[in-house]
PDB file of C-alpha atoms in Angstrom:
ATOM      1  CA  MET J   1     -72.605  -0.703  -1.625  1.00 41.00           C
ATOM      2  CA  THR J   2     -73.767   2.576  -3.148  1.00 53.00           C
ATOM      3  CA  ASP J   3     -70.467   3.982  -4.439  1.00 82.00           C
ATOM      4  CA  ALA J   4     -69.807   3.332  -8.125  1.00 89.00           C
ATOM      5  CA  ARG J   5     -67.245   0.664  -8.866  1.00 94.00           C
ATOM      6  CA  THR J   6     -66.144  -1.515 -11.754  1.00 97.00           C
ATOM      7  CA  HIS J   7     -66.606  -5.234 -11.169  1.00 97.00           C
ATOM      8  CA  ILE J   8     -63.959  -7.298 -12.987  1.00 97.00           C
ATOM      9  CA  ILE J   9     -65.033 -10.925 -13.464  1.00 97.00           C
ATOM     10  CA  ASP J  10     -62.350 -13.224 -14.876  1.00 95.00           C
ATOM     11  CA  ASP J  11     -61.117 -16.662 -13.847  1.00 93.00           C
ATOM     12  CA  ASP J  12     -57.534 -15.726 -14.819  1.00 91.00           C
ATOM     13  CA  GLU J  13     -55.885 -14.129 -11.791  1.00 93.00           C
ATOM     14  CA  ALA J  14     -53.177 -12.443 -13.871  1.00 92.00           C
ATOM     15  CA  ILE J  15     -55.771 -10.726 -16.072  1.00 91.00           C
ATOM     16  CA  ARG J  16     -57.859  -9.706 -13.040  1.00 93.00           C
ATOM     17  CA  ASP J  17     -54.839  -8.147 -11.371  1.00 94.00           C
ATOM     18  CA  ALA J  18     -53.690  -6.410 -14.555  1.00 93.00           C
ATOM     19  CA  LEU J  19     -57.140  -4.938 -15.215  1.00 95.00           C
ATOM     20  CA  GLN J  20     -57.537  -3.834 -11.628  1.00 96.00           C
ATOM     21  CA  TRP J  21     -54.124  -2.152 -11.650  1.00 96.00           C
ATOM     22  CA  LEU J  22     -54.832  -0.446 -14.989  1.00 95.00           C
ATOM     23  CA  LEU J  23     -58.199   0.926 -13.910  1.00 95.00           C
ATOM     24  CA  LYS J  24     -57.011   1.982 -10.462  1.00 95.00           C
ATOM     25  CA  THR J  25     -54.167   3.988 -12.018  1.00 95.00           C
ATOM     26  CA  ARG J  26     -56.866   5.821 -14.018  1.00 94.00           C
ATOM     27  CA  GLY J  27     -58.884   6.616 -10.895  1.00 93.00           C
ATOM     28  CA  VAL J  28     -61.492   3.866 -11.237  1.00 94.00           C
ATOM     29  CA  THR J  29     -62.586   2.005  -8.086  1.00 94.00           C
ATOM     30  CA  CYS J  30     -62.586  -1.756  -8.754  1.00 95.00           C
ATOM     31  CA  GLU J  31     -63.596  -5.038  -7.232  1.00 95.00           C
ATOM     32  CA  THR J  32     -62.452  -8.368  -8.680  1.00 97.00           C
ATOM     33  CA  TRP J  33     -64.257 -11.704  -8.846  1.00 97.00           C
ATOM     34  CA  ALA J  34     -62.674 -15.068  -9.705  1.00 96.00           C
ATOM     35  CA  SER J  35     -65.937 -16.514 -11.014  1.00 96.00           C
ATOM     36  CA  ALA J  36     -69.354 -15.526 -12.297  1.00 96.00           C
ATOM     37  CA  GLU J  37     -70.890 -17.620  -9.516  1.00 96.00           C
ATOM     38  CA  ALA J  38     -69.118 -15.607  -6.790  1.00 96.00           C
ATOM     39  CA  PHE J  39     -70.199 -12.329  -8.360  1.00 97.00           C
ATOM     40  CA  LEU J  40     -73.832 -13.405  -8.731  1.00 97.00           C
ATOM     41  CA  GLU J  41     -73.926 -14.629  -5.137  1.00 96.00           C
ATOM     42  CA  ALA J  42     -72.857 -11.178  -3.918  1.00 96.00           C
ATOM     43  CA  TRP J  43     -74.724  -9.068  -6.514  1.00 96.00           C
ATOM     44  CA  SER J  44     -77.224  -6.519  -5.265  1.00 94.00           C
ATOM     45  CA  PRO J  45     -79.748  -4.510  -7.324  1.00 92.00           C
ATOM     46  CA  ASP J  46     -78.666  -1.257  -5.681  1.00 90.00           C
ATOM     47  CA  TRP J  47     -75.039  -1.513  -6.860  1.00 94.00           C
ATOM     48  CA  ARG J  48     -73.713   1.302  -9.003  1.00 95.00           C
ATOM     49  CA  GLY J  49     -70.925   1.196 -11.583  1.00 96.00           C
ATOM     50  CA  CYS J  50     -70.338  -1.331 -14.357  1.00 97.00           C
ATOM     51  CA  VAL J  51     -69.195  -4.907 -15.030  1.00 97.00           C
ATOM     52  CA  VAL J  52     -66.169  -6.049 -17.058  1.00 97.00           C
ATOM     53  CA  LEU J  53     -66.893  -9.683 -17.865  1.00 95.00           C
ATOM     54  CA  ASP J  54     -64.725 -12.286 -19.603  1.00 94.00           C
ATOM     55  CA  ILE J  55     -66.863 -14.145 -22.120  1.00 92.00           C
ATOM     56  CA  ARG J  56     -65.054 -17.490 -21.633  1.00 90.00           C
ATOM     57  CA  MET J  57     -64.475 -18.843 -18.141  1.00 91.00           C
ATOM     58  CA  GLY J  58     -64.364 -22.209 -16.424  1.00 86.00           C
ATOM     59  CA  GLY J  59     -67.659 -22.951 -14.663  1.00 91.00           C
ATOM     60  CA  MET J  60     -70.322 -20.415 -15.584  1.00 93.00           C
ATOM     61  CA  SER J  61     -69.411 -18.548 -18.773  1.00 93.00           C
ATOM     62  CA  GLY J  62     -69.641 -14.800 -19.206  1.00 94.00           C
ATOM     63  CA  LEU J  63     -72.695 -15.198 -21.428  1.00 93.00           C
ATOM     64  CA  GLU J  64     -74.445 -17.359 -18.831  1.00 95.00           C
ATOM     65  CA  CYS J  65     -73.615 -14.769 -16.187  1.00 96.00           C
ATOM     66  CA  PHE J  66     -75.013 -12.039 -18.443  1.00 95.00           C
ATOM     67  CA  ASP J  67     -78.232 -14.007 -18.948  1.00 94.00           C
ATOM     68  CA  ALA J  68     -78.537 -14.500 -15.181  1.00 96.00           C
ATOM     69  CA  LEU J  69     -78.069 -10.759 -14.632  1.00 96.00           C
ATOM     70  CA  ARG J  70     -80.704  -9.954 -17.244  1.00 94.00           C
ATOM     71  CA  ALA J  71     -83.113 -12.319 -15.498  1.00 95.00           C
ATOM     72  CA  ARG J  72     -82.534 -10.312 -12.308  1.00 96.00           C
ATOM     73  CA  GLN J  73     -83.261  -7.018 -14.084  1.00 92.00           C
ATOM     74  CA  ASN J  74     -79.636  -5.931 -13.618  1.00 93.00           C
ATOM     75  CA  ARG J  75     -79.059  -2.356 -14.743  1.00 93.00           C
ATOM     76  CA  LEU J  76     -75.276  -2.164 -14.482  1.00 96.00           C
ATOM     77  CA  PRO J  77     -73.670  -1.713 -17.937  1.00 97.00           C
ATOM     78  CA  VAL J  78     -71.835  -4.919 -18.936  1.00 97.00           C
ATOM     79  CA  ILE J  79     -68.628  -4.835 -21.016  1.00 96.00           C
ATOM     80  CA  PHE J  80     -67.447  -8.170 -22.416  1.00 94.00           C
ATOM     81  CA  ILE J  81     -63.789  -9.119 -22.857  1.00 92.00           C
ATOM     82  CA  THR J  82     -63.595 -11.423 -25.832  1.00 89.00           C
ATOM     83  CA  GLY J  83     -61.129 -13.518 -27.777  1.00 82.00           C
ATOM     84  CA  HIS J  84     -61.177 -13.228 -31.576  1.00 74.00           C
ATOM     85  CA  GLY J  85     -63.512 -16.202 -32.029  1.00 79.00           C
ATOM     86  CA  ASP J  86     -66.013 -14.827 -29.524  1.00 81.00           C
ATOM     87  CA  VAL J  87     -66.882 -11.654 -31.441  1.00 81.00           C
ATOM     88  CA  PRO J  88     -70.148 -13.041 -32.953  1.00 84.00           C
ATOM     89  CA  MET J  89     -71.280 -14.017 -29.435  1.00 83.00           C
ATOM     90  CA  ALA J  90     -70.399 -10.561 -28.134  1.00 83.00           C
ATOM     91  CA  VAL J  91     -72.328  -8.892 -30.960  1.00 85.00           C
ATOM     92  CA  SER J  92     -75.329 -11.060 -30.073  1.00 88.00           C
ATOM     93  CA  ALA J  93     -74.964  -9.984 -26.433  1.00 88.00           C
ATOM     94  CA  LEU J  94     -74.955  -6.329 -27.539  1.00 89.00           C
ATOM     95  CA  LYS J  95     -78.339  -6.902 -29.185  1.00 89.00           C
ATOM     96  CA  ASN J  96     -79.539  -8.265 -25.831  1.00 90.00           C
ATOM     97  CA  GLY J  97     -78.455  -5.180 -23.924  1.00 92.00           C
ATOM     98  CA  ALA J  98     -74.697  -5.508 -23.245  1.00 94.00           C
ATOM     99  CA  PHE J  99     -72.957  -2.132 -23.199  1.00 96.00           C
ATOM    100  CA  ASP J 100     -69.898  -2.988 -25.344  1.00 95.00           C
ATOM    101  CA  PHE J 101     -67.145  -5.506 -25.880  1.00 92.00           C
ATOM    102  CA  ILE J 102     -63.363  -5.271 -26.054  1.00 91.00           C
ATOM    103  CA  GLU J 103     -61.354  -7.773 -28.076  1.00 89.00           C
ATOM    104  CA  LYS J 104     -58.111  -9.270 -26.754  1.00 86.00           C
ATOM    105  CA  PRO J 105     -55.392  -8.170 -26.947  1.00 87.00           C
ATOM    106  CA  PHE J 106     -56.891  -4.799 -26.136  1.00 87.00           C
ATOM    107  CA  ASN J 107     -55.376  -1.338 -26.027  1.00 89.00           C
ATOM    108  CA  ASP J 108     -55.298  -0.061 -22.423  1.00 92.00           C
ATOM    109  CA  SER J 109     -56.651   3.368 -23.320  1.00 92.00           C
ATOM    110  CA  ASP J 110     -59.506   1.859 -25.334  1.00 93.00           C
ATOM    111  CA  LEU J 111     -60.576  -0.293 -22.405  1.00 94.00           C
ATOM    112  CA  VAL J 112     -60.383   2.611 -19.948  1.00 95.00           C
ATOM    113  CA  ALA J 113     -62.405   4.810 -22.329  1.00 96.00           C
ATOM    114  CA  VAL J 114     -65.176   2.187 -22.602  1.00 96.00           C
ATOM    115  CA  VAL J 115     -65.251   1.731 -18.807  1.00 97.00           C
ATOM    116  CA  HIS J 116     -65.533   5.507 -18.301  1.00 96.00           C
ATOM    117  CA  LYS J 117     -68.420   5.645 -20.794  1.00 97.00           C
ATOM    118  CA  ALA J 118     -70.172   2.778 -18.996  1.00 97.00           C
ATOM    119  CA  LEU J 119     -69.747   4.534 -15.637  1.00 96.00           C
ATOM    120  CA  GLU J 120     -71.159   7.748 -17.138  1.00 95.00           C
ATOM    121  CA  ARG J 121     -74.152   5.793 -18.457  1.00 95.00           C
ATOM    122  CA  ASP J 122     -74.786   4.371 -14.995  1.00 95.00           C
ATOM    123  CA  THR J 123     -74.504   7.816 -13.378  1.00 93.00           C
ATOM    124  CA  GLU J 124     -77.070   9.172 -15.847  1.00 92.00           C
ATOM    125  CA  ARG J 125     -79.368   6.243 -15.044  1.00 90.00           C
ATOM    126  CA  CYS J 126     -79.083   6.923 -11.300  1.00 89.00           C
ATOM    127  CA  GLU J 127     -79.817  10.632 -11.803  1.00 90.00           C
ATOM    128  CA  THR J 128     -82.887   9.775 -13.899  1.00 89.00           C
ATOM    129  CA  ASP J 129     -84.043   7.325 -11.224  1.00 89.00           C
ATOM    130  CA  ALA J 130     -83.651  10.018  -8.564  1.00 90.00           C
ATOM    131  CA  VAL J 131     -85.733  12.525 -10.564  1.00 91.00           C
ATOM    132  CA  ARG J 132     -88.441   9.907 -11.161  1.00 93.00           C
ATOM    133  CA  ALA J 133     -88.550   9.024  -7.468  1.00 92.00           C
ATOM    134  CA  THR J 134     -88.861  12.706  -6.555  1.00 93.00           C
ATOM    135  CA  VAL J 135     -91.695  13.243  -9.036  1.00 94.00           C
ATOM    136  CA  ARG J 136     -93.547  10.151  -7.802  1.00 94.00           C
ATOM    137  CA  GLU J 137     -93.151  11.341  -4.209  1.00 95.00           C
ATOM    138  CA  ARG J 138     -94.552  14.791  -5.024  1.00 96.00           C
ATOM    139  CA  LEU J 139     -97.448  13.329  -7.036  1.00 95.00           C
ATOM    140  CA  SER J 140     -98.378  11.153  -4.072  1.00 96.00           C
ATOM    141  CA  LEU J 141     -99.052  14.332  -2.066  1.00 96.00           C
ATOM    142  CA  LEU J 142    -101.826  15.455  -4.438  1.00 96.00           C
ATOM    143  CA  THR J 143    -105.460  14.803  -3.620  1.00 95.00           C
ATOM    144  CA  ALA J 144    -107.704  13.244  -6.281  1.00 95.00           C
ATOM    145  CA  ARG J 145    -109.214  16.670  -7.036  1.00 94.00           C
ATOM    146  CA  GLU J 146    -105.782  18.298  -7.287  1.00 95.00           C
ATOM    147  CA  ARG J 147    -104.771  15.619  -9.798  1.00 95.00           C
ATOM    148  CA  GLU J 148    -107.893  16.373 -11.838  1.00 93.00           C
ATOM    149  CA  VAL J 149    -107.050  20.073 -11.853  1.00 95.00           C
ATOM    150  CA  MET J 150    -103.415  19.304 -12.723  1.00 96.00           C
ATOM    151  CA  GLU J 151    -104.473  17.235 -15.764  1.00 95.00           C
ATOM    152  CA  GLN J 152    -106.582  20.157 -16.986  1.00 94.00           C
ATOM    153  CA  ILE J 153    -103.725  22.603 -16.392  1.00 94.00           C
ATOM    154  CA  LEU J 154    -101.434  20.367 -18.454  1.00 94.00           C
ATOM    155  CA  GLU J 155    -103.962  20.463 -21.289  1.00 93.00           C
ATOM    156  CA  GLY J 156    -103.565  24.251 -21.295  1.00 92.00           C
ATOM    157  CA  LYS J 157    -107.079  25.023 -20.118  1.00 93.00           C
ATOM    158  CA  TYR J 158    -107.933  28.349 -18.476  1.00 92.00           C
ATOM    159  CA  ASN J 159    -109.191  28.443 -14.883  1.00 93.00           C
ATOM    160  CA  LYS J 160    -112.719  29.361 -16.049  1.00 93.00           C
ATOM    161  CA  VAL J 161    -112.873  26.345 -18.381  1.00 94.00           C
ATOM    162  CA  ILE J 162    -111.572  24.042 -15.629  1.00 93.00           C
ATOM    163  CA  ALA J 163    -114.172  25.446 -13.203  1.00 93.00           C
ATOM    164  CA  ASP J 164    -116.982  24.821 -15.710  1.00 93.00           C
ATOM    165  CA  GLU J 165    -115.832  21.290 -16.560  1.00 92.00           C
ATOM    166  CA  LEU J 166    -115.359  20.230 -12.929  1.00 92.00           C
ATOM    167  CA  GLY J 167    -118.440  22.085 -11.665  1.00 92.00           C
ATOM    168  CA  ILE J 168    -116.506  24.141  -9.122  1.00 93.00           C
ATOM    169  CA  SER J 169    -115.886  27.859  -8.625  1.00 93.00           C
ATOM    170  CA  MET J 170    -112.995  29.785 -10.180  1.00 93.00           C
ATOM    171  CA  ARG J 171    -111.727  30.579  -6.681  1.00 94.00           C
ATOM    172  CA  THR J 172    -111.615  26.835  -5.876  1.00 95.00           C
ATOM    173  CA  VAL J 173    -109.729  26.129  -9.107  1.00 94.00           C
ATOM    174  CA  GLU J 174    -107.211  28.849  -8.227  1.00 94.00           C
ATOM    175  CA  ALA J 175    -106.754  27.345  -4.754  1.00 95.00           C
ATOM    176  CA  HIS J 176    -106.210  23.854  -6.216  1.00 95.00           C
ATOM    177  CA  ARG J 177    -103.833  25.235  -8.846  1.00 95.00           C
ATOM    178  CA  SER J 178    -101.820  26.992  -6.166  1.00 95.00           C
ATOM    179  CA  ARG J 179    -101.583  23.812  -4.073  1.00 95.00           C
ATOM    180  CA  VAL J 180    -100.589  21.718  -7.116  1.00 96.00           C
ATOM    181  CA  PHE J 181     -97.731  24.121  -7.882  1.00 96.00           C
ATOM    182  CA  GLU J 182     -96.705  24.209  -4.234  1.00 95.00           C
ATOM    183  CA  LYS J 183     -96.701  20.415  -3.779  1.00 95.00           C
ATOM    184  CA  MET J 184     -94.983  19.784  -7.123  1.00 96.00           C
ATOM    185  CA  GLU J 185     -92.498  22.611  -6.310  1.00 95.00           C
ATOM    186  CA  VAL J 186     -92.956  24.441  -9.612  1.00 95.00           C
ATOM    187  CA  ARG J 187     -93.867  28.025 -10.470  1.00 94.00           C
ATOM    188  CA  SER J 188     -95.682  27.581 -13.780  1.00 93.00           C
ATOM    189  CA  ALA J 189     -97.573  25.125 -15.968  1.00 93.00           C
ATOM    190  CA  VAL J 190     -94.528  24.945 -18.269  1.00 93.00           C
ATOM    191  CA  GLU J 191     -92.280  23.965 -15.347  1.00 93.00           C
ATOM    192  CA  LEU J 192     -94.856  21.399 -14.247  1.00 94.00           C
ATOM    193  CA  ALA J 193     -95.004  19.826 -17.713  1.00 94.00           C
ATOM    194  CA  GLN J 194     -91.192  19.682 -17.913  1.00 92.00           C
ATOM    195  CA  LEU J 195     -90.920  18.108 -14.461  1.00 92.00           C
ATOM    196  CA  LEU J 196     -93.423  15.369 -15.341  1.00 92.00           C
ATOM    197  CA  LYS J 197     -91.664  14.747 -18.651  1.00 90.00           C
ATOM    198  CA  ASP J 198     -88.269  14.421 -16.912  1.00 85.00           C
ATOM    199  CA  GLY J 199     -89.884  12.130 -14.352  1.00 82.00           C
ATOM    200  CA  GLY J 200     -91.239   9.823 -17.032  1.00 76.00           C
ATOM    201  CA  GLU J 201     -94.857  10.556 -16.126  1.00 75.00           C
TER     202      GLU J 201
END
């Protein structure tokens, strides 16, 4: 499942159906789960989207589900649905990485707005992951010597200085520099530095 979707986890069928209908009318693809256990059994690390999770449920609670997801390094944004008395728990969950919480009875537009923000956050995360993967792939093409030259380029050193420090000729440095730019698919040292920064290197 690679398409982004909102996973609604609530043991109250009426609430599940209402949330699914609301989000679908606003163009959000949804999947519903009657229990945290069922969701966790199906969960996959490559899912995209977000989770709307009731904090209080029979069986495994929303907080227990959240803890289980954290243990699995889940990266989907989690939005809690809370009753009035659950707000302190939801605030605690926020400190542990939850995306947001909505208090019952909630305003439809508020809930939809939070879900859209969570989906945007996940899209940004996926785009960042894709850039990082691309950068790692390109770096893997460099030889050890090309990496050495690249490090010197990033420090702003001139070809002559690099040649002296590495004990190689200027012509060899220029050849390595050219191959670094070609393999990293950049045209300048500035572009190279920006690419590595975007890629988290």
